[in-house]
Structure formats: structure tokens, C-alpha cells
XYZ file of C-alpha atoms in Angstrom:
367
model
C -26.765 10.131 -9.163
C -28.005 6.600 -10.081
C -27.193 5.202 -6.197
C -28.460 5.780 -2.967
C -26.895 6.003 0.513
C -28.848 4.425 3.588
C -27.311 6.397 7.144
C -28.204 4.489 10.056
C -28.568 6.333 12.962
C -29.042 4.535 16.693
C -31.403 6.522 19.221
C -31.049 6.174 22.672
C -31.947 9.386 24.789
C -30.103 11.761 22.432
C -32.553 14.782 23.894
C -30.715 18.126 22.764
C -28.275 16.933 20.079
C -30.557 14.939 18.063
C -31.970 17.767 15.626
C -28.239 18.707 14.770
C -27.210 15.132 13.727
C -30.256 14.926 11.348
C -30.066 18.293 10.645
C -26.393 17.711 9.524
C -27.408 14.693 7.428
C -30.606 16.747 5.335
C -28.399 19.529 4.541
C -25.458 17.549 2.917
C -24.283 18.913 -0.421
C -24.915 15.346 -2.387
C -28.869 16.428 -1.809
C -30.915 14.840 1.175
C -32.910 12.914 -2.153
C -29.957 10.893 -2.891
C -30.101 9.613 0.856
C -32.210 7.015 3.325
C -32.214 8.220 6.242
C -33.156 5.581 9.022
C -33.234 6.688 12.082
C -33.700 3.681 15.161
C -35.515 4.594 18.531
C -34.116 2.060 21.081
C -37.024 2.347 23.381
C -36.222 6.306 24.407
C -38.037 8.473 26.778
C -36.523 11.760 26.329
C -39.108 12.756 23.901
C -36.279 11.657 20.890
C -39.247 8.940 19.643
C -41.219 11.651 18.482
C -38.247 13.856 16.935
C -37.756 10.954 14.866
C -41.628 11.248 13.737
C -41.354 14.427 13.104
C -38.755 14.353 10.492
C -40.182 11.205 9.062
C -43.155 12.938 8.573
C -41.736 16.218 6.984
C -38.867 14.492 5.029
C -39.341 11.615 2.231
C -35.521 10.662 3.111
C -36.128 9.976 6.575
C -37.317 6.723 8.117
C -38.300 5.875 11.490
C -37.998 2.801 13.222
C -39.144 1.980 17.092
C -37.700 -0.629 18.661
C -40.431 -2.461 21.252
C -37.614 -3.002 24.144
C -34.669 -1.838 25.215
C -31.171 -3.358 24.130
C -29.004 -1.323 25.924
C -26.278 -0.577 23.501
C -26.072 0.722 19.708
C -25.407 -2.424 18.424
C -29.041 -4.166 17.965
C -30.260 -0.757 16.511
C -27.250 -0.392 14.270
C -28.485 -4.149 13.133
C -31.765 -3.112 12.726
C -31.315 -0.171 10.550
C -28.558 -2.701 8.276
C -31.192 -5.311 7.596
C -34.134 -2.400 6.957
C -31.794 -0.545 4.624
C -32.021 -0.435 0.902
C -29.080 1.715 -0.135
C -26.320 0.968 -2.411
C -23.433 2.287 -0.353
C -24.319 2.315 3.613
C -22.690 4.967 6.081
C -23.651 5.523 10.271
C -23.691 8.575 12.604
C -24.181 8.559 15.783
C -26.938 11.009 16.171
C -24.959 13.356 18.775
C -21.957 14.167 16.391
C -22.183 15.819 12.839
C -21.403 15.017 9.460
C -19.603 17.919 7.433
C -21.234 19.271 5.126
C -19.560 17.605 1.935
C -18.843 14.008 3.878
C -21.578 12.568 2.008
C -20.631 13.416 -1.251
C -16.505 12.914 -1.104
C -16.826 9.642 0.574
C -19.494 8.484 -2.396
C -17.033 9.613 -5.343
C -14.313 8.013 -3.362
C -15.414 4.887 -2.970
C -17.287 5.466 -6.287
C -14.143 7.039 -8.560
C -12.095 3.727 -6.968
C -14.688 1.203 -7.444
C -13.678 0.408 -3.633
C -15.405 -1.574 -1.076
C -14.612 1.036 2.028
C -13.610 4.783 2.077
C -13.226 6.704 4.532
C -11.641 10.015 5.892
C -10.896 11.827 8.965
C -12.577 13.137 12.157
C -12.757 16.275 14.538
C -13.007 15.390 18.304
C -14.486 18.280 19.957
C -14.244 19.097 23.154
C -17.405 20.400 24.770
C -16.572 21.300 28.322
C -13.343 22.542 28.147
C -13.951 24.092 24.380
C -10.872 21.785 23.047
C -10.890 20.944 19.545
C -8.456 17.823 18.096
C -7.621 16.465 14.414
C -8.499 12.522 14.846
C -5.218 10.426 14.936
C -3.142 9.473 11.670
C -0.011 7.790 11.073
C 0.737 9.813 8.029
C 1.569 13.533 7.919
C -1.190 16.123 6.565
C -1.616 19.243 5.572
C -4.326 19.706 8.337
C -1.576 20.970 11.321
C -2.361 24.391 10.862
C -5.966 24.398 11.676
C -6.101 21.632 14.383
C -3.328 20.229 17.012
C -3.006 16.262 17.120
C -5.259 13.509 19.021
C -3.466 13.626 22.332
C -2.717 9.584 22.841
C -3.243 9.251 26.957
C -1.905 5.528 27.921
C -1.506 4.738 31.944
C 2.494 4.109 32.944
C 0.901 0.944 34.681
C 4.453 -0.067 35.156
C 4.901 2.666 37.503
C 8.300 3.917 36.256
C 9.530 7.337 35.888
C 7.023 9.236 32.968
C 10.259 10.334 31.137
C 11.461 6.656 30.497
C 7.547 5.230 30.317
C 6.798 8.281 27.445
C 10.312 7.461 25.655
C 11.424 4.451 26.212
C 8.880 1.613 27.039
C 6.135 3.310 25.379
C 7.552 3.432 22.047
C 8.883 -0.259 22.376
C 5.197 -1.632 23.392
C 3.802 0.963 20.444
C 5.225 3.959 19.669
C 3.700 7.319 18.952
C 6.247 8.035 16.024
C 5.297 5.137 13.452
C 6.990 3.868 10.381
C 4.944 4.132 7.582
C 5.175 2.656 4.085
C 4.942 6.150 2.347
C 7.403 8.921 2.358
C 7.086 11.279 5.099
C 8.403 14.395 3.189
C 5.478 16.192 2.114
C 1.461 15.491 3.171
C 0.043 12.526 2.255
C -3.477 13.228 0.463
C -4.528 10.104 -0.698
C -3.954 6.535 0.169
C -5.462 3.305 -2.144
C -4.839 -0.287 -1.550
C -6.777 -3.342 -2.641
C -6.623 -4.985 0.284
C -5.500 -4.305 4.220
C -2.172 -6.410 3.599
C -0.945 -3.945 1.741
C -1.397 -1.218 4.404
C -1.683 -2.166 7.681
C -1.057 1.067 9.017
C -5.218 2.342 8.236
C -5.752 -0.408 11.155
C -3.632 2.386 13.569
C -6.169 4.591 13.412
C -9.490 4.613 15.645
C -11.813 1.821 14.535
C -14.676 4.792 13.728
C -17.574 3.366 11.637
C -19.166 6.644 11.173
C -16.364 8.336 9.343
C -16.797 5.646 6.552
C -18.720 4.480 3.442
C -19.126 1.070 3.120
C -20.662 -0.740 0.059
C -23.729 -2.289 0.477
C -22.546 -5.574 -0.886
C -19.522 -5.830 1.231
C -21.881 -5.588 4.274
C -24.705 -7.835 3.200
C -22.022 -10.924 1.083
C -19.849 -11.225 4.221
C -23.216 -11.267 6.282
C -21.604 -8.387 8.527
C -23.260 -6.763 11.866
C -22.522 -5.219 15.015
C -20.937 -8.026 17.764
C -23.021 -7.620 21.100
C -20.883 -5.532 22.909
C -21.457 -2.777 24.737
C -18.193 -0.832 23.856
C -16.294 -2.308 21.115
C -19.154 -3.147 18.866
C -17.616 -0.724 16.024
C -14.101 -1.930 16.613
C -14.817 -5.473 15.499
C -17.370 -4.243 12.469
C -14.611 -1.673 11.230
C -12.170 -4.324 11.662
C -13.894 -7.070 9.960
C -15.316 -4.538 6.976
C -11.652 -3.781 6.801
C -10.566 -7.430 6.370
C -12.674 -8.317 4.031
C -12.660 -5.591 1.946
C -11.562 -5.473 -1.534
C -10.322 -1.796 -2.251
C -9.634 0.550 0.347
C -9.369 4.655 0.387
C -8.314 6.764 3.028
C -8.606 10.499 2.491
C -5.875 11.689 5.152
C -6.652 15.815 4.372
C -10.314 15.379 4.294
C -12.542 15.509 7.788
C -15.813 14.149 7.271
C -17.063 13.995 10.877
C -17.443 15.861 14.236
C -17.525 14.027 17.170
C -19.015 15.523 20.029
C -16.845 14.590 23.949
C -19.736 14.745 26.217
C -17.641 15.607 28.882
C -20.148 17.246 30.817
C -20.614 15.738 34.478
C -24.582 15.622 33.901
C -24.040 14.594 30.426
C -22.180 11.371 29.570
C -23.034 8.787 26.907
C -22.834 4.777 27.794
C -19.374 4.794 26.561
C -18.084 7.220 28.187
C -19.006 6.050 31.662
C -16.175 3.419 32.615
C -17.405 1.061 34.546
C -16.581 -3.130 35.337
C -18.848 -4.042 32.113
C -17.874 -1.205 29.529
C -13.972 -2.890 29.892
C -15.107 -6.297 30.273
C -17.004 -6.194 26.856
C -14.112 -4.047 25.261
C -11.805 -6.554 26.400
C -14.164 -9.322 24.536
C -14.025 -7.276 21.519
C -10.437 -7.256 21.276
C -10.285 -11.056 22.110
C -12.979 -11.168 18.725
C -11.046 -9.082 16.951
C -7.934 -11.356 17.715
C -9.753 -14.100 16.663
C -11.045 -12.449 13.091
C -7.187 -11.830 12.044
C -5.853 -15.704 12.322
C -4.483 -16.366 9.026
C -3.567 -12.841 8.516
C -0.109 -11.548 8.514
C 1.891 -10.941 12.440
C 1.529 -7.177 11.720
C -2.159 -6.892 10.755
C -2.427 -8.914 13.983
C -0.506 -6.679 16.291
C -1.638 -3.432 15.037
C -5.543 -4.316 15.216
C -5.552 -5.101 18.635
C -2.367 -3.844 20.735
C -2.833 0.530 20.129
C -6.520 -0.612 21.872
C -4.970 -2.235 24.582
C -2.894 0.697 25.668
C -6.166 2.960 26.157
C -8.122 0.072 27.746
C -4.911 -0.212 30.336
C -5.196 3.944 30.702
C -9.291 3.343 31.560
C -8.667 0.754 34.127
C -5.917 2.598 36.006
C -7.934 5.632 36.208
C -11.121 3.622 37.160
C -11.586 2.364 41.212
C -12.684 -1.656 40.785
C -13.471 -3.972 43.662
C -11.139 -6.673 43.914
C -13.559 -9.356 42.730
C -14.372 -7.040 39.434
C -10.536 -6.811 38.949
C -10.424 -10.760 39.607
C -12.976 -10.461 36.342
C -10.933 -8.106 34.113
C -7.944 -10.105 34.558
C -9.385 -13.378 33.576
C -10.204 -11.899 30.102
C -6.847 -10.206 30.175
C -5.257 -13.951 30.200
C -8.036 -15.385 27.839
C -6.486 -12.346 25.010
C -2.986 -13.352 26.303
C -3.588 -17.240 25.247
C -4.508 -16.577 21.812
C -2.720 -12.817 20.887
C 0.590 -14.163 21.038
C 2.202 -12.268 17.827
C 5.625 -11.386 18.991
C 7.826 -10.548 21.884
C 5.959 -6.746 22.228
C 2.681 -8.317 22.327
C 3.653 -10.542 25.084
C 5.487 -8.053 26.630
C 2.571 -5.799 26.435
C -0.127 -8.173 27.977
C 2.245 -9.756 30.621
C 3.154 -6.010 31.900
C -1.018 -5.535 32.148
C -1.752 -8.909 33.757
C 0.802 -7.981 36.710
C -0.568 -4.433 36.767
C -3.501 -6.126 37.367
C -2.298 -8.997 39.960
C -0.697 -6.464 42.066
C -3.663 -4.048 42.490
C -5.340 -6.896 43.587
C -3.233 -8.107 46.153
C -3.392 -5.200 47.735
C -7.253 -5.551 47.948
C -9.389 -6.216 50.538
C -11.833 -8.833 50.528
């Protein structure tokens, strides 16, 4: 194998699941000598800093990099490991999940076979507390029903009507859980290759995950492409601009190349899984980004890259207590997105049902 893959892994605290996301990373199939390994300490003080050393030390492939302060999200260290990287083809993990064992390699001869810009394949969320396991969402049938039941799509009935009429009526009219696809829906879809996004916007359904892809190194480095500075919704606008920009694209519908871990633990939650008044206010910012990084594409591409999000960031905020002033704050960026995501009569739809969702909760506030 003439190239070599750079994984950039952020550190933050990872205590007992680091070993198993390296771990998962030397042991792929493609051969841990065909990979760079950089692994980037954002100031921890679980004792992950000197994990990192260790398998620095004991493995060639495997770089460590300590950050001198704190950032307080994945995206600087995700940065830092892009700029310090010298592979040709560049993938992340986030060092609490797992790679498969053969994600490395099919990815590569993907993106390789294709001579295409992204690849990228499919994902296991796993469940830890309750011991749930879940195929990551697709648009296309697979063959992959058998061994794994479907992403279960939760999206708040913030208009408050009956769940029958919200789960088949106004729920496929904002979105729609049963999608329309460009390809047959007769048998399983293995393989899907487009040169560019227009000619699929459908991949833009699925979750914006940059660690179940393999992005070329010049795709990143030409377009001058990083992680936004947001605290949730840093990999939504990366994927989404890689995605853009990219010339050849390769989805592998049958092929999971990832575990991600739910910590769903009480004692153990990561940043993004603890909703709070920030984590929405930056995801909100991301989508108004991503918004942003779509004019001049077509209506559709512009829909479907921001309005599936919207639905889940609605289900966070109805299941989340805010003060009134934080709610004052959520709906002003609610109405900043509605001012420029204006794609069609759903969109508007969509955001005007959430911005009186909103209005209402706060009326009933107390200063």
C-alpha cells in the first residue's frame, strides 16, 4: 500500500474507553503500519495524557499531541491533529467508540477503487445502559434488517396534537420517516456512487458522522476545511461542507464501519450528551452555518441538510427545562435560521411551528 491514513483522535477525559478506541485502530486488518495515528490530549486529567504516551511510545503509528489549555470542545483538537497530519486519505474517531475491524481497509479501496474524494459507510449505535443495539439511519433499504432493528427517529409533537396525527400526518409533511429515494426500493441497495451531492441529495439524510468516513487529504487541505467552533454541531458543518465540495462520493449502505458508544450512564455522559442552554444554542448556529454553506445549491440540498436536524434539536428542547430568559436566547437564533432558511412552504412551516412552540413556553414563564 503506497498511501497512508492519518486518524485523528480528540482526548478529553476519555478514562476507561480510551485503550479500546486505540486498541480498535492498531488492530485494523489494513495493518497499523499503513496508519498515523494522532492522538490530541485537550488538557485531560483523568490520567488519558499518559495513555496517549504510552502507546506513542510502544507504537511507531501512534502520535501524541498535548494541548497547553483547555478548549472545551473537539473541535480545536480535531484542528490540531488536521494541520499535524501527513496522511494521504484522513479519517477521525472519537476515542470512546470503535472502528470495525475492516473499516480501515474498505473505506481506503472505496474511496481508492472510485478515485473519490469521500467514502463512507454505516454505523452501530450501542446502547450501554439499557444493552440496546441500533443500525445507524438510511434512506435506502439493506440487507442489514436481520441483524440490527432501525435508528429509532424521536422528534417532540411540539404542536401538541394527538401523537397519532403528529406521527402520521404532520410529521411526514414537515419530513417524513418513509423517504423517496432516487433508486429502486425492490431489493437492497449495496452501493451508491455519485460525482457530486446534486446528484444524490438523499446521503445528506443521514447523520452528519465524520468518523464513519474517509476523506482525501486534498479535499480537506484545497478547500482549507476545519472544524467550525461549536460545541455541538462542529461535525455537522465539516461533513456538510466535505460533502459539498466533494468531487466523487461512495456510500457503502451494507457495510458498518463504526460503533458508537451511548453513554447513557447517569455518572457517565459526554459534553454532547448533556443538553443544556449552550449545547442548543451552538447547534442552532451550526445549522444557521450550514444554511449559509448551501446558497447557490439546489432547494432540496438546502432543505434536507438542515430541516431532519431541526426536528431532533426541537425533541432536545422540549425535553430540556430552560429559564425564560435562556428560551428568550434560543428563540432569537430560531428567527435568525428562519430569515435566511426560507426553501419552501415545509421549511417555513417547520420553523414557524418551532418559533411559537417556543413563544408560548415562554409566556407562560415567570420572570
Amino acid at each position: 500500500m503506497d498511501d497512508k491514513i492519518s486518524i485523528i483522535l480528540p482526548i478529553f477525559n476519555v478514562g476507561d474507553h480510551l485503550r479500546g478506541g486505540i486498541d480498535s485502530l492498531i488492530n485494523q486488518t489494513i495493518g497499523n503500519e499503513n496508519l498515523e495515528i494522532i492522538m490530541v490530549n485537550d488538557c485531560s486529567t483523568d490520567g488519558s495524557d499518559k495513555i496517549i504516551d504510552e502507546y506513542a511510545e510502544k507504537y511507531d503509528c501512534c502520535i501524541a499531541i498535548h494541548h497547553e489549555k483547555n478548549s472545551g470542545a473537539a473541535y480545536t483538537p480535531r484542528n490540531t491533529g488536521i494541520d499535524a497530519c501527513t496522511g494521504d486519505y484522513i479519517m477521525f474517531l472519537d476515542p470512546d467508540d470503535r472502528y470495525t475491524p475492516d473499516a480501515c481497509e474498505t473505506l481506503y479501496h472505496a474511496a481508492k477503487k472510485n478515485d473519490a474524494d469521500v467514502a463512507f459507510g454505516r454505523f452501530r449505535r450501542i446502547f450501554e445502559y439499557g444493552g440496546k443495539v441500533q443500525k445507524s439511519y438510511s434512506p435506502y433499504i439493506d440487507s442489514l434488517e436481520k441483524h440490527y432493528p432501525d435508528e429509532e427517529l424521536e422528534t417532540a409533537n411540539f404542536l401538541d396534537v394527538p401523537d397519532f396525527v403528529w406521527d402520521h400526518f404532520v410529521e411526514k409533511f414537515l419530513y417524513g420517516k418513509t423517504l423517496e429515494v432516487t433508486y429502486p426500493r425492490d431489493s437492497p441497495l449495496d452501493t451508491i456512487k455519485v460525482d457530486n451531492i446534486e446528484q444524490e441529495p438523499d446521503l445528506l439524510k443521514m447523520a452528519p458522522a465524520v468518523w464513519s468516513k474517509i476523506y482525501k487529504r486534498e479535499l480537506i487541505m484545497d478547500n482549507d476545511l476545519r472544524f467550525q467552533p461549536f460545541v455541538s454541531g462542529d461535525d455537522m458543518a465539516f461533513s456538510l461542507e466535505a460533502l459539498l465540495k466533494a468531487k466523487g462520493i461512495v456510500f457503502l449502505n451494507n457495510f458498518l464501519c463504526y460503533d458508537y458508544y451511548i453513554r447513557d450512564l447517569p455518572d457517565d455522559k459526554s459534553i454532547t450528551n448533556t443538553v443544556n442552554v449552550r449545547l442548543l444554542n451552538e447547534l442552532m448556529e451550526s445549522y444557521i452555518y450550514c444554511r449559509q454553506c448551501t446558497e447557490g445549491f439546489s432547494k432540496e440540498i438546502q432543505t434536507v441538510s438542515v430541516n431532519p436536524h431541526l426536528l431532533h434539536w426541537t425533541n432536545s428542547w422540549k425535553h430540556s427545562p430552560f429559564t425564560k430568559d435562556e428560551n428568550k436566547l434560543l428563540l432569537s437564533k430560531v428567527n435568525k435560521l428562519k430569515s435566511i432558511h426560507k426553501s419552501d412552504l415545509k421549511t417555513k412551516m417547520l420553523l414557524s411551528s418551532i418559533s411559537t412552540a417556543i413563544e408560548s413556553k415562554i409566556q407562560i414563564q415567570k420572570e
